[in-house]
Amino acid sequence: MKYGMLIVDDEYLVRQGIRETIDWSTIGVEIVGEAVNGKQGLEAALRLKPDIIFTDIRMPVMDGLQMIEKLLEFDYDGAIIIYSGYQDFEYARKALEFGVVTYLLKPFNNDDLLEKVREALEKLAEKRQKSKIIGQFKRNLPLLKERLFQEMLTEPLTPSLLEELKAIELTPPEQGVIIRGEASDACAEELESALKAMVERILKLLKPYQTIQQVFDESFVIITACIDSEFLCTKIDQLLLMHQSNSNVKFSIQISSVYDNFLALKEAYEETQALSRNALFVAVNTVATSDLKIHPYKQLVKDVMKIISEEYHRKLTVREVAEKIYVSESHLMHEFKENVGKTFNECLTEYRIMKAKEFLLKGSYRVNEVAVMVGYQDVKYFGQVFKEMVGMTPSQFLAENNEKI
């Protein structure tokens, strides 16, 4: 490998002597340019990008130290050798503070110069190797973080894994909860943007607490020392209302119960996964906490909820839905009450009101339009049902949440 060297000195004979009295090829060095002062040297260095700059200190227009300061502003990463007489040594000491400079005292002979250049090349090679390793580490860090984060959630948190997590500043709180979110109903670019935005909003809530997070392709996981589930559920529900006013991406967010030690992390994460699998409502923004009883819904219930999510906007009866899935009305009603703890009509109404809140927050529809969109032809009745479920009229809900948004 050849190293390029730039000579900066205002004396022609000095430059000529350095250039012609040493066979630089023996140590893999090639003289790529010369300059008569620091200003020209700076311009030449930026243009030629030499590996080594050999420069005098005292020069007209711009001296060697001024040139070095300017070079460092441009992130010059090569080696610099400065030389001067004894009387300039204290002045030259300033250059040594930059940490990129080797000093050579005049007068010097060719052997001295060659030795200094060899030393400079060794240091340069070592520095560049470190920079290469650091660069590779930084490029691989996101993948490493994702792998270790996933391992922390799915494997026992051993002392060695904990040390690895500490090394990349991913140490979880010893006590806390896991917040897991899944995004859907959008293209990859929209999902990525929505996931990052939601995580940023939640992290603002959690600023006073030790918190770590990881965003995956279609989900995110936040581990926080905040253990107030009621606070988390209320605030995240508010964030979802804000989110759905300007996005079509749907979020299903789960909050685990409190874990008390590192070994319980895996169990807390599995709890959020179970909450996700147990989600009753689809295609709407939801928050689920560990207060919910986790049990698998029967396929019949899932089939009915899918029909509700697709056809909530029109008149929908138990008889019609029962016929669609080839069961009797009585069997459907019994299974719903038994498995969900609610009637078919209660679930339909709850879903319609969830969708109504979403449409109202879009800001594009009047209350009477939203009523029809979610299956109510009677606007007055829609208002009564909405108030009963939300605690306020549609207009009050809209006014209150517009202030927050």
XYZ file of C-alpha atoms in Angstrom:
405
model
C 0.000 0.000 0.000
C 1.276 3.479 -0.884
C 0.861 6.458 1.428
C 0.648 9.976 -0.020
C 2.609 12.771 1.678
C 2.172 16.548 1.383
C 5.122 18.857 2.201
C 4.289 22.337 3.509
C 7.245 24.775 3.898
C 7.929 28.273 2.675
C 11.573 27.451 1.825
C 12.118 25.850 -1.584
C 15.446 24.229 -0.648
C 13.889 22.521 2.372
C 11.066 21.124 0.256
C 13.530 19.997 -2.417
C 15.775 18.321 0.157
C 12.905 16.384 1.708
C 11.627 15.366 -1.706
C 14.887 14.370 -3.401
C 17.381 13.193 -0.784
C 15.260 10.334 0.552
C 14.040 7.293 -1.346
C 10.507 7.401 -0.003
C 9.428 4.337 -1.953
C 11.401 2.154 0.501
C 8.725 2.774 3.128
C 5.790 2.955 0.714
C 5.484 6.754 0.646
C 4.900 8.962 -2.387
C 5.150 12.776 -2.403
C 1.796 13.887 -3.818
C 2.122 17.656 -3.427
C 3.877 20.714 -2.004
C 2.710 24.046 -0.582
C 4.528 27.240 0.463
C 2.266 28.256 3.379
C -0.560 27.004 5.557
C -3.293 28.426 3.331
C -1.989 26.592 0.265
C -1.328 23.544 2.420
C -4.957 23.493 3.620
C -6.264 23.769 0.065
C -3.879 21.041 -1.162
C -4.749 18.734 1.741
C -8.481 19.037 1.101
C -7.941 18.405 -2.597
C -5.291 15.655 -2.476
C -6.301 13.981 0.829
C -2.720 12.919 1.745
C -2.112 10.302 4.415
C 0.753 12.337 5.899
C 1.373 16.074 6.091
C 4.926 17.207 6.830
C 4.852 20.881 7.785
C 6.911 23.720 9.192
C 5.343 25.899 11.893
C 6.551 29.397 10.993
C 5.200 30.391 7.572
C 3.620 33.520 6.061
C -0.133 33.982 5.379
C -1.153 31.031 7.587
C 1.217 29.172 9.912
C 1.329 25.406 10.473
C -0.767 25.383 13.664
C -3.526 27.458 12.103
C -3.557 25.065 9.157
C -3.847 22.069 11.486
C -6.775 23.614 13.363
C -8.574 24.236 10.077
C -7.837 20.694 8.877
C -9.361 19.194 12.000
C -12.526 21.209 11.402
C -12.780 19.273 8.133
C -12.239 15.948 9.992
C -8.831 15.275 8.464
C -7.884 11.748 9.567
C -4.269 11.478 8.392
C -0.970 11.830 10.259
C 0.746 15.210 10.741
C 4.440 15.758 11.448
C 5.490 19.283 12.399
C 9.031 20.544 12.658
C 10.557 23.712 14.034
C 13.556 25.128 15.835
C 14.057 24.841 19.585
C 12.801 28.402 20.106
C 9.414 27.412 18.732
C 8.998 24.323 20.905
C 6.578 25.905 23.427
C 4.480 27.251 20.577
C 4.555 23.836 18.927
C 3.394 22.166 22.157
C -0.099 23.434 21.343
C -0.121 21.214 18.261
C 0.603 18.165 20.386
C -2.647 18.811 22.267
C -4.547 18.046 19.076
C -3.522 14.403 19.488
C -2.750 13.902 15.793
C 0.718 15.384 15.600
C 4.305 14.105 15.788
C 6.982 16.692 16.546
C 10.461 16.858 15.007
C 13.082 19.334 16.246
C 15.394 21.143 13.824
C 18.029 20.416 12.737
C 17.256 16.834 11.783
C 18.808 14.352 9.370
C 17.230 11.942 6.925
C 17.323 9.043 9.358
C 15.452 11.121 11.959
C 12.849 12.056 9.386
C 12.414 8.490 8.135
C 12.008 7.231 11.681
C 9.342 9.838 12.454
C 7.470 8.998 9.263
C 7.571 5.274 10.111
C 6.201 6.020 13.598
C 3.505 8.218 12.116
C 2.508 5.502 9.641
C 2.273 2.889 12.397
C 0.039 5.165 14.478
C -2.033 6.010 11.411
C -2.544 2.331 10.528
C -3.553 1.580 14.121
C -5.972 4.533 14.212
C -7.570 3.598 10.914
C -7.941 -0.026 11.966
C -9.720 1.115 15.140
C -11.919 3.437 13.094
C -12.758 0.547 10.774
C -13.704 -1.710 13.683
C -15.782 1.050 15.304
C -17.459 1.756 11.965
C -18.332 -1.916 11.494
C -19.622 -2.095 15.063
C -21.812 0.985 14.552
C -23.186 -0.411 11.297
C -23.967 -3.733 12.970
C -25.218 -2.213 16.230
C -28.913 -1.955 15.218
C -28.989 -5.645 14.257
C -27.081 -6.592 17.414
C -29.502 -4.597 19.571
C -32.504 -6.206 17.897
C -31.065 -9.710 18.343
C -30.150 -9.228 22.002
C -33.452 -7.499 22.769
C -35.366 -10.412 21.242
C -33.177 -12.877 23.130
C -33.860 -11.019 26.393
C -37.597 -11.440 25.853
C -37.608 -15.064 24.761
C -34.728 -16.651 26.697
C -33.800 -16.711 30.401
C -31.843 -13.537 31.259
C -28.465 -15.062 32.177
C -25.584 -13.020 33.716
C -23.649 -13.202 30.422
C -26.650 -11.910 28.408
C -27.146 -9.147 30.976
C -23.497 -8.115 30.532
C -23.947 -7.981 26.760
C -27.053 -5.834 27.198
C -25.183 -3.475 29.533
C -22.387 -3.126 26.972
C -24.828 -1.738 24.395
C -26.828 0.282 26.958
C -29.893 -1.953 26.866
C -30.145 -2.866 30.545
C -33.798 -3.395 31.517
C -35.157 -2.065 34.839
C -35.091 -4.699 37.597
C -38.805 -4.121 38.194
C -41.239 -2.881 35.592
C -43.796 -3.690 32.922
C -43.623 -4.525 29.222
C -45.588 -2.493 26.700
C -45.957 -4.282 23.385
C -47.559 -2.779 20.313
C -48.519 -4.212 16.928
C -49.353 -2.097 13.867
C -51.470 -3.170 10.899
C -53.569 -2.029 7.929
C -50.855 -0.077 6.112
C -47.963 -0.364 3.688
C -44.452 -1.006 5.033
C -43.401 2.653 4.820
C -46.517 3.823 6.683
C -46.064 1.130 9.329
C -42.463 2.105 9.968
C -43.343 5.779 10.331
C -46.346 5.086 12.578
C -44.385 2.689 14.812
C -41.578 5.198 15.358
C -44.044 8.015 16.035
C -46.019 5.948 18.564
C -42.856 4.841 20.362
C -41.635 8.454 20.575
C -44.971 9.556 22.079
C -44.950 6.768 24.666
C -41.325 7.476 25.560
C -42.237 11.106 26.312
C -44.737 9.809 28.878
C -42.039 7.618 30.382
C -39.259 10.222 30.493
C -38.926 10.152 34.333
C -38.503 6.356 34.307
C -35.736 3.974 33.286
C -36.907 2.699 29.911
C -35.527 0.735 26.972
C -37.224 0.053 23.658
C -36.927 -1.754 20.348
C -38.865 -1.253 17.134
C -39.344 -4.312 14.928
C -40.872 -4.610 11.438
C -44.520 -4.502 12.513
C -44.309 -4.111 16.276
C -42.481 -2.478 19.155
C -41.575 -3.422 22.708
C -40.955 -0.961 25.533
C -39.709 -2.089 28.943
C -40.213 0.567 31.610
C -39.817 1.029 35.352
C -43.229 2.763 35.425
C -45.504 0.214 37.126
C -48.722 2.260 37.281
C -50.841 0.252 34.834
C -53.866 2.534 35.205
C -51.750 5.589 34.299
C -50.202 3.767 31.344
C -53.530 2.494 30.038
C -55.216 5.917 30.298
C -52.349 7.828 28.689
C -51.767 5.326 25.891
C -55.497 5.286 25.156
C -55.299 9.081 24.775
C -52.316 8.698 22.470
C -54.296 6.266 20.320
C -57.114 8.796 20.029
C -54.607 11.413 18.864
C -53.034 8.920 16.481
C -56.249 7.807 14.801
C -57.191 11.410 13.997
C -54.577 11.502 11.238
C -53.534 7.923 10.468
C -55.098 4.779 9.084
C -52.557 2.529 10.816
C -54.231 0.467 13.547
C -52.491 -0.330 16.839
C -53.105 -3.185 19.223
C -51.158 -2.421 22.415
C -50.725 -4.727 25.391
C -49.429 -3.897 28.882
C -48.092 -6.715 31.052
C -48.477 -7.096 34.792
C -45.501 -5.977 36.902
C -42.443 -8.230 36.836
C -40.260 -8.168 39.968
C -36.938 -9.511 38.697
C -35.010 -10.129 35.490
C -35.997 -13.793 35.403
C -39.669 -12.791 35.138
C -39.124 -10.724 31.975
C -39.800 -13.676 29.680
C -43.066 -14.451 31.469
C -44.185 -10.793 31.233
C -43.487 -10.760 27.492
C -45.411 -14.008 27.002
C -48.291 -12.378 28.848
C -48.404 -9.533 26.280
C -48.381 -12.088 23.474
C -51.315 -13.899 25.078
C -53.188 -10.590 25.399
C -52.572 -9.995 21.699
C -53.871 -13.425 20.703
C -56.878 -12.816 22.938
C -57.863 -9.534 21.268
C -61.606 -9.503 20.688
C -61.859 -6.480 18.418
C -59.994 -6.247 15.127
C -59.255 -3.332 12.772
C -59.528 -0.783 15.610
C -57.010 0.777 18.015
C -57.032 -1.045 21.355
C -55.142 -1.192 24.656
C -55.215 -4.410 26.680
C -53.853 -4.855 30.222
C -53.159 -7.831 32.441
C -56.433 -7.107 34.299
C -58.206 -8.897 31.459
C -58.861 -12.575 31.926
C -56.709 -14.338 29.365
C -58.437 -17.275 27.750
C -58.647 -18.278 24.108
C -61.778 -17.290 22.253
C -63.526 -20.056 20.345
C -63.344 -20.030 16.570
C -67.068 -19.262 16.426
C -66.480 -16.013 18.365
C -63.562 -15.048 16.129
C -65.652 -15.683 13.026
C -68.485 -13.533 14.351
C -66.156 -10.687 15.337
C -64.647 -10.745 11.866
C -68.123 -10.344 10.369
C -68.842 -7.487 12.794
C -65.589 -5.739 11.797
C -66.513 -5.984 8.115
C -70.268 -5.273 8.254
C -70.834 -3.102 11.359
C -71.915 -0.220 9.104
C -75.218 -1.831 8.133
C -78.103 -3.447 9.947
C -76.755 -6.687 11.376
C -78.849 -9.271 13.234
C -78.013 -12.371 15.214
C -80.074 -14.458 12.793
C -78.164 -13.202 9.741
C -74.766 -13.780 11.333
C -75.798 -17.227 12.618
C -76.809 -18.215 9.090
C -73.465 -17.019 7.729
C -71.546 -19.353 10.040
C -74.097 -22.204 9.888
C -75.217 -22.290 13.537
C -78.504 -21.590 15.256
C -79.270 -18.226 16.834
C -79.573 -19.774 20.280
C -76.204 -21.537 19.951
C -74.489 -18.340 18.804
C -75.960 -16.310 21.683
C -75.071 -19.011 24.218
C -71.471 -19.328 22.995
C -71.007 -15.563 23.007
C -72.285 -15.139 26.527
C -70.315 -18.140 27.740
C -67.033 -17.379 25.999
C -67.002 -13.561 25.905
C -69.162 -12.592 28.840
C -71.141 -10.236 26.575
C -74.001 -10.613 24.159
C -73.651 -10.366 20.408
C -75.447 -7.003 20.407
C -73.217 -5.635 23.179
C -70.125 -6.512 21.142
C -71.625 -5.035 17.981
C -72.506 -1.803 19.787
C -69.086 -1.554 21.406
C -67.384 -1.999 18.045
C -69.628 0.563 16.357
C -68.863 3.175 19.027
C -65.129 2.491 18.745
C -65.363 3.096 14.988
C -67.544 6.181 15.593
C -64.847 7.728 17.799
C -62.291 7.023 15.087
C -64.408 8.672 12.364
C -65.251 11.685 14.547
C -61.570 12.340 15.202
C -60.805 12.314 11.488
C -62.516 15.703 11.382
C -64.030 15.037 7.953
C -67.533 13.976 8.968
C -70.472 15.510 10.802
C -72.091 13.619 13.690
C -75.119 12.604 11.597
C -72.799 11.244 8.876
C -70.810 9.222 11.406
C -74.033 7.766 12.824
C -74.966 6.348 9.419
C -71.387 5.179 8.769
C -71.477 2.956 11.856
C -74.957 1.535 11.283
C -77.345 3.967 13.005
C -80.055 5.567 10.873
C -81.510 7.369 13.898
C -79.003 10.098 14.864
C -80.737 10.809 18.187
C -80.524 7.149 19.199
C -76.873 7.064 18.120
C -76.206 10.029 20.428
C -77.881 8.250 23.334
C -75.882 5.041 22.824
C -72.636 7.007 22.394
C -73.215 8.968 25.619
C -74.078 5.807 27.523
C -70.822 4.129 26.456
C -68.410 7.101 26.366
C -69.887 9.298 29.087
C -70.450 12.284 26.796
C -72.226 13.167 23.586
C -70.431 12.856 20.215
C -70.115 16.652 20.020
C -68.652 16.870 23.522
C -66.245 14.025 22.746
C -65.098 15.785 19.596
C -64.646 19.159 21.333
C -62.729 17.656 24.244
C -60.360 15.623 22.094
C -59.798 18.389 19.552
C -58.369 20.460 22.415
C -55.931 17.655 23.288
C -54.957 17.068 19.651
